[in-house]
Amino acid sequence: MRTSDPVGDSVVIHCHWLLTSRSMKNLGIVAIVFTVIVAVITAVYVSYNSVGTQQTLPITPGVTTTTPDTNRTVIVIPEENITVREQRDIVAYTDAAVAELRDKKFAAFASRIHPTKGILVEPYQYVSTSTGVHFAQSKNFVAQMASTSTRLWGHADGLGSPIAMSFSKFYSEWLFDHDYLEAPTVRVFRSYSNIPEVFPDAHVVLYEYPGFDQELGGMDWSGLVLGIEEYEGEWYVVVLAHAQWMI
């Protein structure tokens, strides 16, 4: 039968408390270190995948990617053979171009026009070198932007009536009838409308509003199309078009 030893018991209790306290303290330190490591890894990941102010996550083909700082999603069509790095580069480039259009920095935008192919401007996503307005050089584009003269930009779908107006009016009523930099959906294509027939090497980016009136079931969707091609290691714009429901 064990006899009670108050002194011994006190020492055991004290040692147990000391060991427990040190263990808890060590666990606390481990938890803090782990939290710091996770925070650093997260910050590095976000920084690596960020592109400008509009794109902060890598894009997966066929998967809707929602950026954390906006309500925008970026979609790469599943059948398109585009790498993640290409996706980020493309969207970053077109974001900058759309920002220049929105802010009416037309000279800056003109510097993005393809040096040898120029740019084709269209009122609809169906493009044609015979009926669309083609600017062979950036200086021609800039001159047109500053002009108040009326010119023919195309014909209204279904009606066939001429779309004849100044660039300022065409810009506000057709090209940039909405703030497309704030469009909720951005789609990246290699094949869109008939653009591959005219520009086989183009990547196409569509900034899209899916619709405004629910009763119309999406028939009032609206978009801005940029077709871009790579030339001597740089991206350039070859197509600038408005997009919408067509008959």
JSON list of C-alpha atoms in Angstrom, two decimals:
[
{"chain": "A", "resi": 1, "resn": "MET", "atom": "CA", "xyz": [0.00, 0.00, 0.00]},
{"chain": "A", "resi": 2, "resn": "ARG", "atom": "CA", "xyz": [1.40, 3.33, -1.10]},
{"chain": "A", "resi": 3, "resn": "THR", "atom": "CA", "xyz": [1.93, 5.91, 1.62]},
{"chain": "A", "resi": 4, "resn": "SER", "atom": "CA", "xyz": [1.17, 9.52, 0.79]},
{"chain": "A", "resi": 5, "resn": "ASP", "atom": "CA", "xyz": [4.18, 11.73, 0.10]},
{"chain": "A", "resi": 6, "resn": "PRO", "atom": "CA", "xyz": [3.00, 15.37, -0.09]},
{"chain": "A", "resi": 7, "resn": "VAL", "atom": "CA", "xyz": [6.37, 16.63, -1.17]},
{"chain": "A", "resi": 8, "resn": "GLY", "atom": "CA", "xyz": [6.78, 14.04, -3.93]},
{"chain": "A", "resi": 9, "resn": "ASP", "atom": "CA", "xyz": [3.25, 14.56, -5.15]},
{"chain": "A", "resi": 10, "resn": "SER", "atom": "CA", "xyz": [3.82, 18.30, -5.28]},
{"chain": "A", "resi": 11, "resn": "VAL", "atom": "CA", "xyz": [6.97, 17.85, -7.38]},
{"chain": "A", "resi": 12, "resn": "VAL", "atom": "CA", "xyz": [5.17, 15.52, -9.82]},
{"chain": "A", "resi": 13, "resn": "ILE", "atom": "CA", "xyz": [2.25, 17.90, -10.19]},
{"chain": "A", "resi": 14, "resn": "HIS", "atom": "CA", "xyz": [4.61, 20.83, -10.75]},
{"chain": "A", "resi": 15, "resn": "CYS", "atom": "CA", "xyz": [6.61, 18.94, -13.41]},
{"chain": "A", "resi": 16, "resn": "HIS", "atom": "CA", "xyz": [3.43, 17.84, -15.18]},
{"chain": "A", "resi": 17, "resn": "TRP", "atom": "CA", "xyz": [2.16, 21.43, -15.22]},
{"chain": "A", "resi": 18, "resn": "LEU", "atom": "CA", "xyz": [5.52, 22.66, -16.50]},
{"chain": "A", "resi": 19, "resn": "LEU", "atom": "CA", "xyz": [5.60, 20.09, -19.32]},
{"chain": "A", "resi": 20, "resn": "THR", "atom": "CA", "xyz": [2.00, 20.83, -20.25]},
{"chain": "A", "resi": 21, "resn": "SER", "atom": "CA", "xyz": [2.64, 24.58, -20.29]},
{"chain": "A", "resi": 22, "resn": "ARG", "atom": "CA", "xyz": [5.71, 24.19, -22.48]},
{"chain": "A", "resi": 23, "resn": "SER", "atom": "CA", "xyz": [3.82, 21.88, -24.87]},
{"chain": "A", "resi": 24, "resn": "MET", "atom": "CA", "xyz": [0.96, 24.34, -25.18]},
{"chain": "A", "resi": 25, "resn": "LYS", "atom": "CA", "xyz": [3.42, 27.16, -25.76]},
{"chain": "A", "resi": 26, "resn": "ASN", "atom": "CA", "xyz": [5.22, 25.14, -28.44]},
{"chain": "A", "resi": 27, "resn": "LEU", "atom": "CA", "xyz": [1.92, 24.29, -30.11]},
{"chain": "A", "resi": 28, "resn": "GLY", "atom": "CA", "xyz": [1.03, 27.96, -30.12]},
{"chain": "A", "resi": 29, "resn": "ILE", "atom": "CA", "xyz": [4.33, 28.86, -31.79]},
{"chain": "A", "resi": 30, "resn": "VAL", "atom": "CA", "xyz": [3.83, 26.12, -34.40]},
{"chain": "A", "resi": 31, "resn": "ALA", "atom": "CA", "xyz": [0.33, 27.40, -35.13]},
{"chain": "A", "resi": 32, "resn": "ILE", "atom": "CA", "xyz": [1.59, 30.97, -35.60]},
{"chain": "A", "resi": 33, "resn": "VAL", "atom": "CA", "xyz": [4.42, 29.86, -37.89]},
{"chain": "A", "resi": 34, "resn": "PHE", "atom": "CA", "xyz": [2.02, 27.74, -39.95]},
{"chain": "A", "resi": 35, "resn": "THR", "atom": "CA", "xyz": [-0.40, 30.67, -40.32]},
{"chain": "A", "resi": 36, "resn": "VAL", "atom": "CA", "xyz": [2.42, 32.96, -41.50]},
{"chain": "A", "resi": 37, "resn": "ILE", "atom": "CA", "xyz": [3.62, 30.39, -44.05]},
{"chain": "A", "resi": 38, "resn": "VAL", "atom": "CA", "xyz": [0.09, 29.94, -45.46]},
{"chain": "A", "resi": 39, "resn": "ALA", "atom": "CA", "xyz": [-0.35, 33.73, -45.71]},
{"chain": "A", "resi": 40, "resn": "VAL", "atom": "CA", "xyz": [2.96, 34.14, -47.58]},
{"chain": "A", "resi": 41, "resn": "ILE", "atom": "CA", "xyz": [2.19, 31.30, -50.02]},
{"chain": "A", "resi": 42, "resn": "THR", "atom": "CA", "xyz": [-1.28, 32.75, -50.69]},
{"chain": "A", "resi": 43, "resn": "ALA", "atom": "CA", "xyz": [0.14, 36.23, -51.32]},
{"chain": "A", "resi": 44, "resn": "VAL", "atom": "CA", "xyz": [2.77, 34.86, -53.72]},
{"chain": "A", "resi": 45, "resn": "TYR", "atom": "CA", "xyz": [0.15, 32.81, -55.59]},
{"chain": "A", "resi": 46, "resn": "VAL", "atom": "CA", "xyz": [-2.21, 35.73, -56.04]},
{"chain": "A", "resi": 47, "resn": "SER", "atom": "CA", "xyz": [0.63, 38.03, -57.09]},
{"chain": "A", "resi": 48, "resn": "TYR", "atom": "CA", "xyz": [1.95, 35.53, -59.64]},
{"chain": "A", "resi": 49, "resn": "ASN", "atom": "CA", "xyz": [-1.43, 34.99, -61.25]},
{"chain": "A", "resi": 50, "resn": "SER", "atom": "CA", "xyz": [-2.56, 38.60, -61.27]},
{"chain": "A", "resi": 51, "resn": "VAL", "atom": "CA", "xyz": [-2.74, 40.52, -64.56]},
{"chain": "A", "resi": 52, "resn": "GLY", "atom": "CA", "xyz": [-3.56, 44.22, -64.30]},
{"chain": "A", "resi": 53, "resn": "THR", "atom": "CA", "xyz": [-6.60, 45.14, -62.24]},
{"chain": "A", "resi": 54, "resn": "GLN", "atom": "CA", "xyz": [-9.11, 42.94, -64.00]},
{"chain": "A", "resi": 55, "resn": "GLN", "atom": "CA", "xyz": [-7.57, 39.46, -64.03]},
{"chain": "A", "resi": 56, "resn": "THR", "atom": "CA", "xyz": [-6.25, 37.89, -60.85]},
{"chain": "A", "resi": 57, "resn": "LEU", "atom": "CA", "xyz": [-6.67, 34.15, -61.36]},
{"chain": "A", "resi": 58, "resn": "PRO", "atom": "CA", "xyz": [-5.44, 31.68, -63.97]},
{"chain": "A", "resi": 59, "resn": "ILE", "atom": "CA", "xyz": [-8.09, 30.59, -66.46]},
{"chain": "A", "resi": 60, "resn": "THR", "atom": "CA", "xyz": [-8.96, 26.95, -67.03]},
{"chain": "A", "resi": 61, "resn": "PRO", "atom": "CA", "xyz": [-10.43, 26.00, -70.42]},
{"chain": "A", "resi": 62, "resn": "GLY", "atom": "CA", "xyz": [-14.13, 25.35, -70.13]},
{"chain": "A", "resi": 63, "resn": "VAL", "atom": "CA", "xyz": [-14.28, 26.56, -66.53]},
{"chain": "A", "resi": 64, "resn": "THR", "atom": "CA", "xyz": [-15.86, 29.82, -65.48]},
{"chain": "A", "resi": 65, "resn": "THR", "atom": "CA", "xyz": [-13.29, 31.72, -63.43]},
{"chain": "A", "resi": 66, "resn": "THR", "atom": "CA", "xyz": [-14.64, 34.49, -61.20]},
{"chain": "A", "resi": 67, "resn": "THR", "atom": "CA", "xyz": [-12.12, 37.18, -60.26]},
{"chain": "A", "resi": 68, "resn": "PRO", "atom": "CA", "xyz": [-12.17, 38.09, -56.56]},
{"chain": "A", "resi": 69, "resn": "ASP", "atom": "CA", "xyz": [-12.07, 41.86, -57.10]},
{"chain": "A", "resi": 70, "resn": "THR", "atom": "CA", "xyz": [-14.87, 42.04, -59.67]},
{"chain": "A", "resi": 71, "resn": "ASN", "atom": "CA", "xyz": [-18.02, 40.20, -60.64]},
{"chain": "A", "resi": 72, "resn": "ARG", "atom": "CA", "xyz": [-16.46, 39.32, -63.97]},
{"chain": "A", "resi": 73, "resn": "THR", "atom": "CA", "xyz": [-15.92, 35.81, -65.25]},
{"chain": "A", "resi": 74, "resn": "VAL", "atom": "CA", "xyz": [-13.45, 34.75, -67.91]},
{"chain": "A", "resi": 75, "resn": "ILE", "atom": "CA", "xyz": [-14.35, 31.73, -70.04]},
{"chain": "A", "resi": 76, "resn": "VAL", "atom": "CA", "xyz": [-12.09, 29.90, -72.46]},
{"chain": "A", "resi": 77, "resn": "ILE", "atom": "CA", "xyz": [-14.15, 27.81, -74.88]},
{"chain": "A", "resi": 78, "resn": "PRO", "atom": "CA", "xyz": [-13.36, 24.10, -74.17]},
{"chain": "A", "resi": 79, "resn": "GLU", "atom": "CA", "xyz": [-12.31, 23.16, -77.69]},
{"chain": "A", "resi": 80, "resn": "GLU", "atom": "CA", "xyz": [-9.84, 26.01, -77.91]},
{"chain": "A", "resi": 81, "resn": "ASN", "atom": "CA", "xyz": [-6.16, 25.08, -77.63]},
{"chain": "A", "resi": 82, "resn": "ILE", "atom": "CA", "xyz": [-4.93, 28.01, -75.53]},
{"chain": "A", "resi": 83, "resn": "THR", "atom": "CA", "xyz": [-2.46, 27.72, -72.67]},
{"chain": "A", "resi": 84, "resn": "VAL", "atom": "CA", "xyz": [-3.01, 29.37, -69.30]},
{"chain": "A", "resi": 85, "resn": "ARG", "atom": "CA", "xyz": [-0.13, 31.78, -69.93]},
{"chain": "A", "resi": 86, "resn": "GLU", "atom": "CA", "xyz": [-1.60, 32.75, -73.33]},
{"chain": "A", "resi": 87, "resn": "GLN", "atom": "CA", "xyz": [-4.98, 33.31, -71.71]},
{"chain": "A", "resi": 88, "resn": "ARG", "atom": "CA", "xyz": [-3.52, 35.69, -69.13]},
{"chain": "A", "resi": 89, "resn": "ASP", "atom": "CA", "xyz": [-1.50, 37.56, -71.75]},
{"chain": "A", "resi": 90, "resn": "ILE", "atom": "CA", "xyz": [-4.48, 37.87, -74.10]},
{"chain": "A", "resi": 91, "resn": "VAL", "atom": "CA", "xyz": [-6.94, 39.13, -71.49]},
{"chain": "A", "resi": 92, "resn": "ALA", "atom": "CA", "xyz": [-4.40, 41.54, -70.00]},
{"chain": "A", "resi": 93, "resn": "TYR", "atom": "CA", "xyz": [-3.67, 42.96, -73.45]},
{"chain": "A", "resi": 94, "resn": "THR", "atom": "CA", "xyz": [-7.32, 43.37, -74.47]},
{"chain": "A", "resi": 95, "resn": "ASP", "atom": "CA", "xyz": [-8.21, 44.82, -71.06]},
{"chain": "A", "resi": 96, "resn": "ALA", "atom": "CA", "xyz": [-5.67, 47.58, -71.65]},
{"chain": "A", "resi": 97, "resn": "ALA", "atom": "CA", "xyz": [-7.00, 48.18, -75.18]},
{"chain": "A", "resi": 98, "resn": "VAL", "atom": "CA", "xyz": [-10.63, 48.33, -73.99]},
{"chain": "A", "resi": 99, "resn": "ALA", "atom": "CA", "xyz": [-9.62, 50.75, -71.21]},
{"chain": "A", "resi": 100, "resn": "GLU", "atom": "CA", "xyz": [-8.09, 53.06, -73.83]},
{"chain": "A", "resi": 101, "resn": "LEU", "atom": "CA", "xyz": [-11.29, 52.91, -75.88]},
{"chain": "A", "resi": 102, "resn": "ARG", "atom": "CA", "xyz": [-13.41, 53.61, -72.83]},
{"chain": "A", "resi": 103, "resn": "ASP", "atom": "CA", "xyz": [-11.26, 56.59, -71.86]},
{"chain": "A", "resi": 104, "resn": "LYS", "atom": "CA", "xyz": [-11.19, 57.79, -75.50]},
{"chain": "A", "resi": 105, "resn": "LYS", "atom": "CA", "xyz": [-7.41, 57.55, -75.67]},
{"chain": "A", "resi": 106, "resn": "PHE", "atom": "CA", "xyz": [-7.62, 56.80, -79.37]},
{"chain": "A", "resi": 107, "resn": "ALA", "atom": "CA", "xyz": [-3.98, 57.63, -80.15]},
{"chain": "A", "resi": 108, "resn": "ALA", "atom": "CA", "xyz": [-2.87, 55.09, -77.54]},
{"chain": "A", "resi": 109, "resn": "PHE", "atom": "CA", "xyz": [-5.30, 52.51, -78.91]},
{"chain": "A", "resi": 110, "resn": "ALA", "atom": "CA", "xyz": [-4.09, 53.22, -82.45]},
{"chain": "A", "resi": 111, "resn": "SER", "atom": "CA", "xyz": [-0.58, 52.12, -81.44]},
{"chain": "A", "resi": 112, "resn": "ARG", "atom": "CA", "xyz": [-2.06, 48.64, -81.06]},
{"chain": "A", "resi": 113, "resn": "ILE", "atom": "CA", "xyz": [-3.23, 48.43, -84.68]},
{"chain": "A", "resi": 114, "resn": "HIS", "atom": "CA", "xyz": [-1.49, 45.71, -86.68]},
{"chain": "A", "resi": 115, "resn": "PRO", "atom": "CA", "xyz": [1.50, 47.26, -88.55]},
{"chain": "A", "resi": 116, "resn": "THR", "atom": "CA", "xyz": [0.92, 45.36, -91.81]},
{"chain": "A", "resi": 117, "resn": "LYS", "atom": "CA", "xyz": [-2.75, 44.29, -91.73]},
{"chain": "A", "resi": 118, "resn": "GLY", "atom": "CA", "xyz": [-4.28, 47.40, -90.21]},
{"chain": "A", "resi": 119, "resn": "ILE", "atom": "CA", "xyz": [-7.63, 47.14, -88.43]},
{"chain": "A", "resi": 120, "resn": "LEU", "atom": "CA", "xyz": [-11.14, 46.23, -89.58]},
{"chain": "A", "resi": 121, "resn": "VAL", "atom": "CA", "xyz": [-13.95, 48.10, -87.80]},
{"chain": "A", "resi": 122, "resn": "GLU", "atom": "CA", "xyz": [-17.45, 46.60, -87.94]},
{"chain": "A", "resi": 123, "resn": "PRO", "atom": "CA", "xyz": [-20.91, 47.30, -86.47]},
{"chain": "A", "resi": 124, "resn": "TYR", "atom": "CA", "xyz": [-21.50, 43.53, -86.09]},
{"chain": "A", "resi": 125, "resn": "GLN", "atom": "CA", "xyz": [-19.47, 40.45, -85.23]},
{"chain": "A", "resi": 126, "resn": "TYR", "atom": "CA", "xyz": [-19.75, 39.15, -88.80]},
{"chain": "A", "resi": 127, "resn": "VAL", "atom": "CA", "xyz": [-16.78, 40.74, -90.54]},
{"chain": "A", "resi": 128, "resn": "SER", "atom": "CA", "xyz": [-16.00, 41.42, -94.19]},
{"chain": "A", "resi": 129, "resn": "THR", "atom": "CA", "xyz": [-13.04, 43.11, -95.84]},
{"chain": "A", "resi": 130, "resn": "SER", "atom": "CA", "xyz": [-15.33, 44.22, -98.67]},
{"chain": "A", "resi": 131, "resn": "THR", "atom": "CA", "xyz": [-17.99, 45.93, -96.57]},
{"chain": "A", "resi": 132, "resn": "GLY", "atom": "CA", "xyz": [-16.23, 46.71, -93.27]},
{"chain": "A", "resi": 133, "resn": "VAL", "atom": "CA", "xyz": [-14.30, 49.89, -92.64]},
{"chain": "A", "resi": 134, "resn": "HIS", "atom": "CA", "xyz": [-10.62, 49.11, -92.95]},
{"chain": "A", "resi": 135, "resn": "PHE", "atom": "CA", "xyz": [-7.84, 51.37, -91.71]},
{"chain": "A", "resi": 136, "resn": "ALA", "atom": "CA", "xyz": [-4.53, 50.31, -93.21]},
{"chain": "A", "resi": 137, "resn": "GLN", "atom": "CA", "xyz": [-2.47, 52.48, -90.88]},
{"chain": "A", "resi": 138, "resn": "SER", "atom": "CA", "xyz": [-2.84, 53.75, -87.34]},
{"chain": "A", "resi": 139, "resn": "LYS", "atom": "CA", "xyz": [-2.57, 57.38, -88.49]},
{"chain": "A", "resi": 140, "resn": "ASN", "atom": "CA", "xyz": [-5.67, 56.90, -90.68]},
{"chain": "A", "resi": 141, "resn": "PHE", "atom": "CA", "xyz": [-7.57, 55.56, -87.68]},
{"chain": "A", "resi": 142, "resn": "VAL", "atom": "CA", "xyz": [-6.55, 58.51, -85.50]},
{"chain": "A", "resi": 143, "resn": "ALA", "atom": "CA", "xyz": [-7.55, 60.98, -88.23]},
{"chain": "A", "resi": 144, "resn": "GLN", "atom": "CA", "xyz": [-10.99, 59.37, -88.50]},
{"chain": "A", "resi": 145, "resn": "MET", "atom": "CA", "xyz": [-11.49, 59.53, -84.74]},
{"chain": "A", "resi": 146, "resn": "ALA", "atom": "CA", "xyz": [-10.95, 63.29, -84.84]},
{"chain": "A", "resi": 147, "resn": "SER", "atom": "CA", "xyz": [-13.15, 63.83, -87.88]},
{"chain": "A", "resi": 148, "resn": "THR", "atom": "CA", "xyz": [-16.75, 65.06, -87.62]},
{"chain": "A", "resi": 149, "resn": "SER", "atom": "CA", "xyz": [-17.59, 63.99, -91.15]},
{"chain": "A", "resi": 150, "resn": "THR", "atom": "CA", "xyz": [-20.21, 61.31, -91.84]},
{"chain": "A", "resi": 151, "resn": "ARG", "atom": "CA", "xyz": [-19.12, 57.99, -93.26]},
{"chain": "A", "resi": 152, "resn": "LEU", "atom": "CA", "xyz": [-20.74, 54.63, -93.95]},
{"chain": "A", "resi": 153, "resn": "TRP", "atom": "CA", "xyz": [-19.89, 52.04, -91.29]},
{"chain": "A", "resi": 154, "resn": "GLY", "atom": "CA", "xyz": [-22.13, 49.26, -92.58]},
{"chain": "A", "resi": 155, "resn": "HIS", "atom": "CA", "xyz": [-25.82, 48.38, -92.87]},
{"chain": "A", "resi": 156, "resn": "ALA", "atom": "CA", "xyz": [-28.33, 47.55, -90.16]},
{"chain": "A", "resi": 157, "resn": "ASP", "atom": "CA", "xyz": [-28.96, 43.82, -89.81]},
{"chain": "A", "resi": 158, "resn": "GLY", "atom": "CA", "xyz": [-32.35, 42.80, -91.14]},
{"chain": "A", "resi": 159, "resn": "LEU", "atom": "CA", "xyz": [-33.38, 46.30, -92.24]},
{"chain": "A", "resi": 160, "resn": "GLY", "atom": "CA", "xyz": [-30.48, 47.00, -94.55]},
{"chain": "A", "resi": 161, "resn": "SER", "atom": "CA", "xyz": [-30.57, 50.70, -93.76]},
{"chain": "A", "resi": 162, "resn": "PRO", "atom": "CA", "xyz": [-27.17, 52.43, -93.91]},
{"chain": "A", "resi": 163, "resn": "ILE", "atom": "CA", "xyz": [-25.27, 53.08, -90.70]},
{"chain": "A", "resi": 164, "resn": "ALA", "atom": "CA", "xyz": [-23.97, 56.48, -91.77]},
{"chain": "A", "resi": 165, "resn": "MET", "atom": "CA", "xyz": [-22.70, 58.80, -89.07]},
{"chain": "A", "resi": 166, "resn": "SER", "atom": "CA", "xyz": [-19.61, 60.45, -87.62]},
{"chain": "A", "resi": 167, "resn": "PHE", "atom": "CA", "xyz": [-17.16, 58.35, -85.66]},
{"chain": "A", "resi": 168, "resn": "SER", "atom": "CA", "xyz": [-18.21, 60.07, -82.43]},
{"chain": "A", "resi": 169, "resn": "LYS", "atom": "CA", "xyz": [-21.79, 58.91, -82.91]},
{"chain": "A", "resi": 170, "resn": "PHE", "atom": "CA", "xyz": [-20.77, 55.46, -84.11]},
{"chain": "A", "resi": 171, "resn": "TYR", "atom": "CA", "xyz": [-18.57, 55.11, -81.04]},
{"chain": "A", "resi": 172, "resn": "SER", "atom": "CA", "xyz": [-21.32, 56.01, -78.56]},
{"chain": "A", "resi": 173, "resn": "GLU", "atom": "CA", "xyz": [-24.23, 54.26, -80.29]},
{"chain": "A", "resi": 174, "resn": "TRP", "atom": "CA", "xyz": [-22.45, 51.14, -81.54]},
{"chain": "A", "resi": 175, "resn": "LEU", "atom": "CA", "xyz": [-18.89, 50.35, -80.50]},
{"chain": "A", "resi": 176, "resn": "PHE", "atom": "CA", "xyz": [-19.00, 51.50, -76.89]},
{"chain": "A", "resi": 177, "resn": "ASP", "atom": "CA", "xyz": [-22.72, 51.64, -76.14]},
{"chain": "A", "resi": 178, "resn": "HIS", "atom": "CA", "xyz": [-21.89, 50.14, -72.72]},
{"chain": "A", "resi": 179, "resn": "ASP", "atom": "CA", "xyz": [-18.82, 50.12, -70.50]},
{"chain": "A", "resi": 180, "resn": "TYR", "atom": "CA", "xyz": [-17.38, 46.85, -71.73]},
{"chain": "A", "resi": 181, "resn": "LEU", "atom": "CA", "xyz": [-14.50, 46.90, -69.31]},
{"chain": "A", "resi": 182, "resn": "GLU", "atom": "CA", "xyz": [-17.17, 46.22, -66.68]},
{"chain": "A", "resi": 183, "resn": "ALA", "atom": "CA", "xyz": [-18.85, 43.48, -68.72]},
{"chain": "A", "resi": 184, "resn": "PRO", "atom": "CA", "xyz": [-19.67, 40.50, -66.46]},
{"chain": "A", "resi": 185, "resn": "THR", "atom": "CA", "xyz": [-18.38, 37.92, -68.94]},
{"chain": "A", "resi": 186, "resn": "VAL", "atom": "CA", "xyz": [-15.27, 37.74, -71.09]},
{"chain": "A", "resi": 187, "resn": "ARG", "atom": "CA", "xyz": [-14.89, 34.90, -73.58]},
{"chain": "A", "resi": 188, "resn": "VAL", "atom": "CA", "xyz": [-11.67, 33.88, -75.29]},
{"chain": "A", "resi": 189, "resn": "PHE", "atom": "CA", "xyz": [-11.94, 32.11, -78.66]},
{"chain": "A", "resi": 190, "resn": "ARG", "atom": "CA", "xyz": [-9.89, 30.86, -81.55]},
{"chain": "A", "resi": 191, "resn": "SER", "atom": "CA", "xyz": [-13.07, 30.46, -83.59]},
{"chain": "A", "resi": 192, "resn": "TYR", "atom": "CA", "xyz": [-15.82, 33.06, -83.36]},
{"chain": "A", "resi": 193, "resn": "SER", "atom": "CA", "xyz": [-18.35, 34.11, -85.99]},
{"chain": "A", "resi": 194, "resn": "ASN", "atom": "CA", "xyz": [-16.58, 34.17, -89.38]},
{"chain": "A", "resi": 195, "resn": "ILE", "atom": "CA", "xyz": [-13.44, 35.87, -88.07]},
{"chain": "A", "resi": 196, "resn": "PRO", "atom": "CA", "xyz": [-11.20, 32.80, -88.60]},
{"chain": "A", "resi": 197, "resn": "GLU", "atom": "CA", "xyz": [-12.11, 32.89, -92.31]},
{"chain": "A", "resi": 198, "resn": "VAL", "atom": "CA", "xyz": [-10.79, 36.43, -92.60]},
{"chain": "A", "resi": 199, "resn": "PHE", "atom": "CA", "xyz": [-8.05, 36.30, -89.96]},
{"chain": "A", "resi": 200, "resn": "PRO", "atom": "CA", "xyz": [-7.01, 32.65, -89.48]},
{"chain": "A", "resi": 201, "resn": "ASP", "atom": "CA", "xyz": [-4.31, 33.50, -86.93]},
{"chain": "A", "resi": 202, "resn": "ALA", "atom": "CA", "xyz": [-6.46, 35.69, -84.72]},
{"chain": "A", "resi": 203, "resn": "HIS", "atom": "CA", "xyz": [-7.45, 35.15, -81.11]},
{"chain": "A", "resi": 204, "resn": "VAL", "atom": "CA", "xyz": [-10.85, 36.66, -80.40]},
{"chain": "A", "resi": 205, "resn": "VAL", "atom": "CA", "xyz": [-11.96, 38.18, -77.10]},
{"chain": "A", "resi": 206, "resn": "LEU", "atom": "CA", "xyz": [-15.63, 38.99, -76.52]},
{"chain": "A", "resi": 207, "resn": "TYR", "atom": "CA", "xyz": [-16.63, 41.34, -73.69]},
{"chain": "A", "resi": 208, "resn": "GLU", "atom": "CA", "xyz": [-20.27, 40.46, -73.15]},
{"chain": "A", "resi": 209, "resn": "TYR", "atom": "CA", "xyz": [-23.38, 41.66, -71.34]},
{"chain": "A", "resi": 210, "resn": "PRO", "atom": "CA", "xyz": [-25.79, 38.68, -71.48]},
{"chain": "A", "resi": 211, "resn": "GLY", "atom": "CA", "xyz": [-28.88, 40.89, -71.55]},
{"chain": "A", "resi": 212, "resn": "PHE", "atom": "CA", "xyz": [-30.62, 43.73, -69.78]},
{"chain": "A", "resi": 213, "resn": "ASP", "atom": "CA", "xyz": [-34.36, 42.97, -69.94]},
{"chain": "A", "resi": 214, "resn": "GLN", "atom": "CA", "xyz": [-35.31, 39.56, -68.53]},
{"chain": "A", "resi": 215, "resn": "GLU", "atom": "CA", "xyz": [-38.48, 39.50, -70.61]},
{"chain": "A", "resi": 216, "resn": "LEU", "atom": "CA", "xyz": [-36.37, 39.43, -73.78]},
{"chain": "A", "resi": 217, "resn": "GLY", "atom": "CA", "xyz": [-34.64, 36.22, -72.72]},
{"chain": "A", "resi": 218, "resn": "GLY", "atom": "CA", "xyz": [-31.16, 37.37, -73.65]},
{"chain": "A", "resi": 219, "resn": "MET", "atom": "CA", "xyz": [-32.03, 38.62, -77.13]},
{"chain": "A", "resi": 220, "resn": "ASP", "atom": "CA", "xyz": [-30.78, 42.06, -76.09]},
{"chain": "A", "resi": 221, "resn": "TRP", "atom": "CA", "xyz": [-27.27, 40.80, -75.28]},
{"chain": "A", "resi": 222, "resn": "SER", "atom": "CA", "xyz": [-24.46, 43.11, -76.29]},
{"chain": "A", "resi": 223, "resn": "GLY", "atom": "CA", "xyz": [-20.74, 42.80, -76.68]},
{"chain": "A", "resi": 224, "resn": "LEU", "atom": "CA", "xyz": [-17.45, 44.23, -77.88]},
{"chain": "A", "resi": 225, "resn": "VAL", "atom": "CA", "xyz": [-15.17, 42.07, -80.01]},
{"chain": "A", "resi": 226, "resn": "LEU", "atom": "CA", "xyz": [-11.41, 42.42, -80.35]},
{"chain": "A", "resi": 227, "resn": "GLY", "atom": "CA", "xyz": [-9.50, 40.19, -82.72]},
{"chain": "A", "resi": 228, "resn": "ILE", "atom": "CA", "xyz": [-5.77, 40.18, -82.03]},
{"chain": "A", "resi": 229, "resn": "GLU", "atom": "CA", "xyz": [-2.79, 38.61, -83.77]},
{"chain": "A", "resi": 230, "resn": "GLU", "atom": "CA", "xyz": [0.82, 38.18, -82.78]},
{"chain": "A", "resi": 231, "resn": "TYR", "atom": "CA", "xyz": [3.40, 39.92, -84.93]},
{"chain": "A", "resi": 232, "resn": "GLU", "atom": "CA", "xyz": [7.13, 39.91, -84.22]},
{"chain": "A", "resi": 233, "resn": "GLY", "atom": "CA", "xyz": [6.51, 38.86, -80.62]},
{"chain": "A", "resi": 234, "resn": "GLU", "atom": "CA", "xyz": [3.84, 41.49, -79.87]},
{"chain": "A", "resi": 235, "resn": "TRP", "atom": "CA", "xyz": [0.04, 41.47, -79.89]},
{"chain": "A", "resi": 236, "resn": "TYR", "atom": "CA", "xyz": [-1.82, 43.76, -82.30]},
{"chain": "A", "resi": 237, "resn": "VAL", "atom": "CA", "xyz": [-5.50, 44.41, -82.97]},
{"chain": "A", "resi": 238, "resn": "VAL", "atom": "CA", "xyz": [-6.88, 43.41, -86.38]},
{"chain": "A", "resi": 239, "resn": "VAL", "atom": "CA", "xyz": [-10.64, 43.48, -85.62]},
{"chain": "A", "resi": 240, "resn": "LEU", "atom": "CA", "xyz": [-12.77, 45.87, -83.59]},
{"chain": "A", "resi": 241, "resn": "ALA", "atom": "CA", "xyz": [-16.48, 45.13, -83.73]},
{"chain": "A", "resi": 242, "resn": "HIS", "atom": "CA", "xyz": [-19.74, 45.50, -81.88]},
{"chain": "A", "resi": 243, "resn": "ALA", "atom": "CA", "xyz": [-21.61, 42.26, -81.19]},
{"chain": "A", "resi": 244, "resn": "GLN", "atom": "CA", "xyz": [-25.31, 41.57, -80.66]},
{"chain": "A", "resi": 245, "resn": "TRP", "atom": "CA", "xyz": [-28.23, 39.38, -81.63]},
{"chain": "A", "resi": 246, "resn": "MET", "atom": "CA", "xyz": [-28.44, 39.10, -85.41]},
{"chain": "A", "resi": 247, "resn": "ILE", "atom": "CA", "xyz": [-31.34, 37.94, -87.57]}
]
